[in-house]
PDB file of C-alpha atoms in Angstrom:
ATOM      1  CA  UNK J   1     -21.858  41.363 -13.042  1.00 66.00           C
ATOM      2  CA  UNK J   2     -23.359  41.778 -16.713  1.00 71.00           C
ATOM      3  CA  UNK J   3     -22.013  42.714 -20.102  1.00 83.00           C
ATOM      4  CA  UNK J   4     -20.284  45.779 -19.984  1.00 90.00           C
ATOM      5  CA  UNK J   5     -21.391  48.202 -22.617  1.00 93.00           C
ATOM      6  CA  UNK J   6     -19.451  50.603 -23.788  1.00 95.00           C
ATOM      7  CA  UNK J   7     -20.419  54.503 -23.836  1.00 95.00           C
ATOM      8  CA  UNK J   8     -20.163  54.203 -27.289  1.00 95.00           C
ATOM      9  CA  UNK J   9     -22.228  52.270 -27.987  1.00 95.00           C
ATOM     10  CA  UNK J  10     -25.260  52.413 -25.310  1.00 93.00           C
ATOM     11  CA  UNK J  11     -28.558  52.908 -26.613  1.00 92.00           C
ATOM     12  CA  UNK J  12     -31.462  53.953 -24.339  1.00 92.00           C
ATOM     13  CA  UNK J  13     -33.406  52.527 -27.010  1.00 88.00           C
ATOM     14  CA  UNK J  14     -32.295  48.844 -25.989  1.00 84.00           C
ATOM     15  CA  UNK J  15     -31.461  49.810 -22.670  1.00 84.00           C
ATOM     16  CA  UNK J  16     -35.007  50.485 -21.402  1.00 89.00           C
ATOM     17  CA  UNK J  17     -37.218  49.700 -23.656  1.00 84.00           C
ATOM     18  CA  UNK J  18     -39.228  47.521 -21.013  1.00 89.00           C
ATOM     19  CA  UNK J  19     -39.978  49.026 -17.868  1.00 93.00           C
ATOM     20  CA  UNK J  20     -41.312  46.194 -15.076  1.00 90.00           C
ATOM     21  CA  UNK J  21     -42.498  45.912 -11.216  1.00 93.00           C
ATOM     22  CA  UNK J  22     -42.974  49.748  -9.520  1.00 95.00           C
ATOM     23  CA  UNK J  23     -42.556  49.147  -5.546  1.00 95.00           C
ATOM     24  CA  UNK J  24     -42.840  52.034  -3.311  1.00 94.00           C
ATOM     25  CA  UNK J  25     -40.914  52.041  -0.248  1.00 93.00           C
ATOM     26  CA  UNK J  26     -43.326  54.064   2.694  1.00 92.00           C
ATOM     27  CA  UNK J  27     -39.458  53.692   4.823  1.00 88.00           C
ATOM     28  CA  UNK J  28     -37.806  55.942   2.867  1.00 87.00           C
ATOM     29  CA  UNK J  29     -40.961  57.733   1.283  1.00 92.00           C
ATOM     30  CA  UNK J  30     -39.554  56.032  -2.043  1.00 95.00           C
ATOM     31  CA  UNK J  31     -40.799  54.671  -5.473  1.00 96.00           C
ATOM     32  CA  UNK J  32     -38.613  52.684  -7.672  1.00 96.00           C
ATOM     33  CA  UNK J  33     -39.872  51.777 -11.015  1.00 97.00           C
ATOM     34  CA  UNK J  34     -36.793  48.373 -12.137  1.00 95.00           C
ATOM     35  CA  UNK J  35     -36.116  48.215 -15.937  1.00 93.00           C
ATOM     36  CA  UNK J  36     -36.750  45.043 -17.006  1.00 89.00           C
ATOM     37  CA  UNK J  37     -33.567  45.095 -18.487  1.00 84.00           C
ATOM     38  CA  UNK J  38     -31.226  46.245 -16.749  1.00 84.00           C
ATOM     39  CA  UNK J  39     -27.538  47.933 -18.190  1.00 89.00           C
ATOM     40  CA  UNK J  40     -24.055  48.382 -17.551  1.00 95.00           C
ATOM     41  CA  UNK J  41     -21.932  50.571 -18.082  1.00 96.00           C
ATOM     42  CA  UNK J  42     -18.827  52.572 -18.180  1.00 96.00           C
ATOM     43  CA  UNK J  43     -17.534  56.414 -18.533  1.00 97.00           C
ATOM     44  CA  UNK J  44     -14.144  57.113 -20.794  1.00 97.00           C
ATOM     45  CA  UNK J  45     -11.297  58.619 -17.902  1.00 96.00           C
ATOM     46  CA  UNK J  46     -12.915  60.942 -16.648  1.00 97.00           C
ATOM     47  CA  UNK J  47     -10.930  63.480 -13.342  1.00 96.00           C
ATOM     48  CA  UNK J  48     -12.393  63.245  -9.226  1.00 95.00           C
ATOM     49  CA  UNK J  49     -14.232  66.465  -8.249  1.00 94.00           C
ATOM     50  CA  UNK J  50     -16.326  67.204  -5.282  1.00 93.00           C
ATOM     51  CA  UNK J  51     -15.416  63.880  -3.286  1.00 93.00           C
ATOM     52  CA  UNK J  52     -16.533  64.272   0.373  1.00 93.00           C
ATOM     53  CA  UNK J  53     -18.407  62.326   2.716  1.00 92.00           C
ATOM     54  CA  UNK J  54     -21.771  63.021   4.060  1.00 90.00           C
ATOM     55  CA  UNK J  55     -23.984  61.608   6.084  1.00 87.00           C
ATOM     56  CA  UNK J  56     -26.964  59.876   5.156  1.00 80.00           C
ATOM     57  CA  UNK J  57     -29.745  58.294   7.635  1.00 75.00           C
ATOM     58  CA  UNK J  58     -29.166  54.904   6.924  1.00 73.00           C
ATOM     59  CA  UNK J  59     -25.485  55.569   7.631  1.00 82.00           C
ATOM     60  CA  UNK J  60     -22.361  57.686   5.624  1.00 90.00           C
ATOM     61  CA  UNK J  61     -21.879  57.705   1.519  1.00 92.00           C
ATOM     62  CA  UNK J  62     -18.300  58.833  -0.427  1.00 94.00           C
ATOM     63  CA  UNK J  63     -19.892  60.880  -3.315  1.00 95.00           C
ATOM     64  CA  UNK J  64     -17.502  62.318  -6.393  1.00 96.00           C
ATOM     65  CA  UNK J  65     -18.445  64.520  -9.496  1.00 97.00           C
ATOM     66  CA  UNK J  66     -16.462  63.130 -12.711  1.00 97.00           C
ATOM     67  CA  UNK J  67     -15.874  66.248 -14.875  1.00 97.00           C
ATOM     68  CA  UNK J  68     -17.132  66.358 -19.187  1.00 98.00           C
ATOM     69  CA  UNK J  69     -14.756  68.483 -20.269  1.00 97.00           C
ATOM     70  CA  UNK J  70     -16.214  70.057 -24.293  1.00 95.00           C
ATOM     71  CA  UNK J  71     -12.833  70.270 -24.953  1.00 96.00           C
ATOM     72  CA  UNK J  72     -12.271  66.588 -24.504  1.00 97.00           C
ATOM     73  CA  UNK J  73     -13.988  64.277 -27.732  1.00 97.00           C
ATOM     74  CA  UNK J  74     -14.665  60.819 -25.984  1.00 97.00           C
ATOM     75  CA  UNK J  75     -16.508  62.978 -22.621  1.00 98.00           C
ATOM     76  CA  UNK J  76     -18.325  65.143 -25.564  1.00 97.00           C
ATOM     77  CA  UNK J  77     -19.210  61.756 -26.612  1.00 97.00           C
ATOM     78  CA  UNK J  78     -20.422  60.451 -23.219  1.00 97.00           C
ATOM     79  CA  UNK J  79     -22.312  63.845 -22.646  1.00 97.00           C
ATOM     80  CA  UNK J  80     -23.964  63.560 -25.564  1.00 97.00           C
ATOM     81  CA  UNK J  81     -25.693  59.766 -24.959  1.00 96.00           C
ATOM     82  CA  UNK J  82     -25.983  59.673 -21.599  1.00 96.00           C
ATOM     83  CA  UNK J  83     -27.199  63.286 -21.613  1.00 96.00           C
ATOM     84  CA  UNK J  84     -29.882  64.332 -23.911  1.00 94.00           C
ATOM     85  CA  UNK J  85     -30.507  60.826 -25.734  1.00 95.00           C
ATOM     86  CA  UNK J  86     -30.953  59.135 -22.847  1.00 96.00           C
ATOM     87  CA  UNK J  87     -32.918  61.985 -20.961  1.00 96.00           C
ATOM     88  CA  UNK J  88     -34.903  62.229 -24.352  1.00 96.00           C
ATOM     89  CA  UNK J  89     -36.136  58.427 -24.246  1.00 95.00           C
ATOM     90  CA  UNK J  90     -36.490  58.755 -21.035  1.00 97.00           C
ATOM     91  CA  UNK J  91     -38.975  61.565 -20.247  1.00 97.00           C
ATOM     92  CA  UNK J  92     -41.098  60.061 -23.205  1.00 96.00           C
ATOM     93  CA  UNK J  93     -41.813  56.865 -21.207  1.00 96.00           C
ATOM     94  CA  UNK J  94     -42.064  58.768 -18.359  1.00 96.00           C
ATOM     95  CA  UNK J  95     -45.377  59.938 -19.990  1.00 96.00           C
ATOM     96  CA  UNK J  96     -46.664  56.558 -21.634  1.00 95.00           C
ATOM     97  CA  UNK J  97     -45.930  55.605 -17.734  1.00 95.00           C
ATOM     98  CA  UNK J  98     -46.959  58.397 -15.843  1.00 95.00           C
ATOM     99  CA  UNK J  99     -49.675  56.771 -14.190  1.00 94.00           C
ATOM    100  CA  UNK J 100     -48.303  53.987 -12.770  1.00 94.00           C
ATOM    101  CA  UNK J 101     -44.605  55.859 -12.245  1.00 95.00           C
ATOM    102  CA  UNK J 102     -46.453  59.242 -10.479  1.00 94.00           C
ATOM    103  CA  UNK J 103     -50.171  58.035 -10.020  1.00 92.00           C
ATOM    104  CA  UNK J 104     -51.516  60.875 -12.284  1.00 94.00           C
ATOM    105  CA  UNK J 105     -51.002  62.194 -15.833  1.00 95.00           C
ATOM    106  CA  UNK J 106     -47.636  64.350 -17.405  1.00 96.00           C
ATOM    107  CA  UNK J 107     -47.246  65.984 -19.919  1.00 96.00           C
ATOM    108  CA  UNK J 108     -44.254  65.546 -21.688  1.00 96.00           C
ATOM    109  CA  UNK J 109     -43.736  69.630 -20.708  1.00 96.00           C
ATOM    110  CA  UNK J 110     -44.481  68.977 -17.038  1.00 97.00           C
ATOM    111  CA  UNK J 111     -42.348  66.631 -16.445  1.00 97.00           C
ATOM    112  CA  UNK J 112     -39.670  67.604 -18.735  1.00 96.00           C
ATOM    113  CA  UNK J 113     -38.897  71.134 -16.823  1.00 95.00           C
ATOM    114  CA  UNK J 114     -40.685  69.437 -13.557  1.00 96.00           C
ATOM    115  CA  UNK J 115     -40.016  65.750 -12.994  1.00 97.00           C
ATOM    116  CA  UNK J 116     -36.741  64.280 -15.160  1.00 97.00           C
ATOM    117  CA  UNK J 117     -33.561  64.639 -13.454  1.00 96.00           C
ATOM    118  CA  UNK J 118     -31.099  63.569 -15.437  1.00 96.00           C
ATOM    119  CA  UNK J 119     -27.687  61.476 -15.267  1.00 96.00           C
ATOM    120  CA  UNK J 120     -25.285  64.898 -16.038  1.00 97.00           C
ATOM    121  CA  UNK J 121     -25.231  67.570 -14.799  1.00 96.00           C
ATOM    122  CA  UNK J 122     -24.457  70.777 -17.144  1.00 94.00           C
ATOM    123  CA  UNK J 123     -24.347  74.277 -16.136  1.00 92.00           C
ATOM    124  CA  UNK J 124     -23.527  76.851 -18.173  1.00 89.00           C
ATOM    125  CA  UNK J 125     -20.709  78.855 -17.064  1.00 91.00           C
ATOM    126  CA  UNK J 126     -18.661  75.549 -16.072  1.00 93.00           C
ATOM    127  CA  UNK J 127     -18.147  71.713 -17.745  1.00 97.00           C
ATOM    128  CA  UNK J 128     -20.618  69.438 -17.986  1.00 97.00           C
ATOM    129  CA  UNK J 129     -20.296  67.043 -14.597  1.00 98.00           C
ATOM    130  CA  UNK J 130     -21.479  63.224 -13.715  1.00 98.00           C
ATOM    131  CA  UNK J 131     -22.144  62.317  -9.911  1.00 96.00           C
ATOM    132  CA  UNK J 132     -21.567  59.451  -7.683  1.00 97.00           C
ATOM    133  CA  UNK J 133     -23.008  58.475  -4.401  1.00 94.00           C
ATOM    134  CA  UNK J 134     -21.011  54.604  -2.336  1.00 94.00           C
ATOM    135  CA  UNK J 135     -22.636  54.172   0.638  1.00 91.00           C
ATOM    136  CA  UNK J 136     -20.579  52.773   3.327  1.00 88.00           C
ATOM    137  CA  UNK J 137     -22.252  49.285   2.578  1.00 88.00           C
ATOM    138  CA  UNK J 138     -21.764  48.923  -1.016  1.00 90.00           C
ATOM    139  CA  UNK J 139     -18.089  49.261  -0.642  1.00 88.00           C
ATOM    140  CA  UNK J 140     -17.365  45.705  -0.167  1.00 86.00           C
ATOM    141  CA  UNK J 141     -19.283  45.179  -3.603  1.00 89.00           C
ATOM    142  CA  UNK J 142     -17.366  47.404  -5.596  1.00 92.00           C
ATOM    143  CA  UNK J 143     -14.311  46.378  -7.655  1.00 92.00           C
ATOM    144  CA  UNK J 144     -11.133  48.355  -6.985  1.00 93.00           C
ATOM    145  CA  UNK J 145      -7.837  49.046  -9.113  1.00 92.00           C
ATOM    146  CA  UNK J 146      -5.145  51.461  -8.646  1.00 86.00           C
ATOM    147  CA  UNK J 147      -3.100  52.919 -11.690  1.00 81.00           C
ATOM    148  CA  UNK J 148      -0.808  49.772 -10.857  1.00 83.00           C
ATOM    149  CA  UNK J 149      -3.868  47.610 -11.856  1.00 83.00           C
ATOM    150  CA  UNK J 150      -3.792  45.993  -8.414  1.00 89.00           C
ATOM    151  CA  UNK J 151      -7.022  44.674  -7.176  1.00 90.00           C
ATOM    152  CA  UNK J 152      -7.666  46.863  -3.309  1.00 84.00           C
ATOM    153  CA  UNK J 153      -9.244  44.982  -0.804  1.00 84.00           C
ATOM    154  CA  UNK J 154     -11.428  46.748   1.792  1.00 79.00           C
ATOM    155  CA  UNK J 155     -11.270  50.646   0.403  1.00 78.00           C
ATOM    156  CA  UNK J 156     -10.827  54.020   1.593  1.00 80.00           C
ATOM    157  CA  UNK J 157     -12.264  56.065  -0.537  1.00 86.00           C
ATOM    158  CA  UNK J 158     -11.935  59.089   0.812  1.00 84.00           C
ATOM    159  CA  UNK J 159      -7.508  57.871   0.916  1.00 81.00           C
ATOM    160  CA  UNK J 160      -7.911  56.322  -2.592  1.00 77.00           C
ATOM    161  CA  UNK J 161      -9.958  58.336  -4.632  1.00 85.00           C
ATOM    162  CA  UNK J 162      -9.432  62.347  -3.965  1.00 89.00           C
ATOM    163  CA  UNK J 163      -9.749  65.117  -6.247  1.00 93.00           C
ATOM    164  CA  UNK J 164      -7.987  65.356  -9.458  1.00 93.00           C
ATOM    165  CA  UNK J 165      -7.271  61.593  -9.727  1.00 92.00           C
ATOM    166  CA  UNK J 166      -8.613  60.149 -13.610  1.00 94.00           C
ATOM    167  CA  UNK J 167     -10.719  57.623 -12.894  1.00 95.00           C
ATOM    168  CA  UNK J 168     -12.866  55.121 -15.271  1.00 96.00           C
ATOM    169  CA  UNK J 169     -15.969  54.315 -13.535  1.00 97.00           C
ATOM    170  CA  UNK J 170     -18.621  51.172 -14.232  1.00 96.00           C
ATOM    171  CA  UNK J 171     -21.947  51.668 -13.200  1.00 97.00           C
ATOM    172  CA  UNK J 172     -25.239  49.956 -13.727  1.00 95.00           C
ATOM    173  CA  UNK J 173     -28.636  51.536 -13.722  1.00 95.00           C
ATOM    174  CA  UNK J 174     -31.326  48.762 -12.339  1.00 94.00           C
ATOM    175  CA  UNK J 175     -33.847  51.009 -11.083  1.00 96.00           C
ATOM    176  CA  UNK J 176     -36.106  54.504 -11.598  1.00 97.00           C
ATOM    177  CA  UNK J 177     -36.427  56.442  -8.848  1.00 97.00           C
ATOM    178  CA  UNK J 178     -39.701  58.172  -8.267  1.00 97.00           C
ATOM    179  CA  UNK J 179     -39.389  60.444  -4.526  1.00 94.00           C
ATOM    180  CA  UNK J 180     -40.132  64.464  -3.687  1.00 91.00           C
ATOM    181  CA  UNK J 181     -42.164  64.908  -7.108  1.00 90.00           C
ATOM    182  CA  UNK J 182     -38.970  64.034  -9.250  1.00 96.00           C
ATOM    183  CA  UNK J 183     -37.920  61.227 -11.473  1.00 97.00           C
ATOM    184  CA  UNK J 184     -34.047  60.203 -11.511  1.00 96.00           C
ATOM    185  CA  UNK J 185     -32.161  56.883 -12.797  1.00 96.00           C
ATOM    186  CA  UNK J 186     -31.313  54.862  -9.921  1.00 95.00           C
ATOM    187  CA  UNK J 187     -26.710  54.861 -10.313  1.00 96.00           C
ATOM    188  CA  UNK J 188     -25.140  51.298  -8.856  1.00 96.00           C
ATOM    189  CA  UNK J 189     -21.031  51.672  -8.670  1.00 96.00           C
ATOM    190  CA  UNK J 190     -19.680  48.861 -10.082  1.00 95.00           C
ATOM    191  CA  UNK J 191     -15.768  49.224  -9.982  1.00 95.00           C
ATOM    192  CA  UNK J 192     -13.544  52.100 -10.434  1.00 95.00           C
ATOM    193  CA  UNK J 193     -10.192  52.344 -11.745  1.00 94.00           C
ATOM    194  CA  UNK J 194      -7.694  54.401 -11.431  1.00 91.00           C
ATOM    195  CA  UNK J 195      -5.639  55.557 -14.150  1.00 90.00           C
ATOM    196  CA  UNK J 196      -3.607  58.645 -13.203  1.00 85.00           C
ATOM    197  CA  UNK J 197      -3.082  60.474  -9.500  1.00 80.00           C
ATOM    198  CA  UNK J 198      -3.147  64.082 -10.298  1.00 75.00           C
ATOM    199  CA  UNK J 199      -4.079  67.817  -7.724  1.00 74.00           C
ATOM    200  CA  UNK J 200      -7.736  69.314  -8.765  1.00 74.00           C
ATOM    201  CA  UNK J 201      -6.767  71.090 -12.242  1.00 66.00           C
ATOM    202  CA  UNK J 202      -9.982  73.752 -11.192  1.00 53.00           C
ATOM    203  CA  UNK J 203     -12.653  73.870  -8.552  1.00 47.00           C
ATOM    204  CA  UNK J 204     -15.804  75.877  -9.984  1.00 42.00           C
ATOM    205  CA  UNK J 205     -17.905  77.622  -7.971  1.00 39.00           C
ATOM    206  CA  UNK J 206     -20.651  75.896  -8.864  1.00 38.00           C
ATOM    207  CA  UNK J 207     -21.315  72.739  -6.987  1.00 35.00           C
ATOM    208  CA  UNK J 208     -24.567  70.234  -7.779  1.00 37.00           C
ATOM    209  CA  UNK J 209     -25.243  68.439  -4.322  1.00 36.00           C
ATOM    210  CA  UNK J 210     -26.782  65.343  -4.954  1.00 28.00           C
TER     211      UNK J 210
END
């Protein structure tokens, strides 16, 4: 795994300075835009919410969100850098590379309003959040550490990663995905550390589905 960049030190201009190959995947109907310098970054310790197992075309996936409370300084810093600042930079990159990525020219307004989907979900009434998805075939590749710093093998995510737990996720952004008229960063979970067991603090009605 590449060196880990702390979210406080993350600079989208360095992480997404140049892009490499653009590879269509006709089987699953998407295109992957690879980053020349893929980064690995950590989250602050945040609370798990909306954890569940979902059926996918190629198996199952365990999905969950991490809540980023507006009254938490670390969470707000994370949202500002991985949200607003990263979004602004990637939207400008998409405009510059629109013919290569989308097949025709797009302007900033169209990409910003209709195409780009950022890492951070920011509903009006609730705290921001970031979503993660772990396919069943990816589980063995993840480094999982429990609350006592014990490495866990043969991970059962539905048992070890529940709503209300506070965790740190280390994840990579190796590429961007173009699918069904949208563009979003591709996230790959590399490591999960449980900081605290607990019950969910709340369950808002506004759920951001994967």
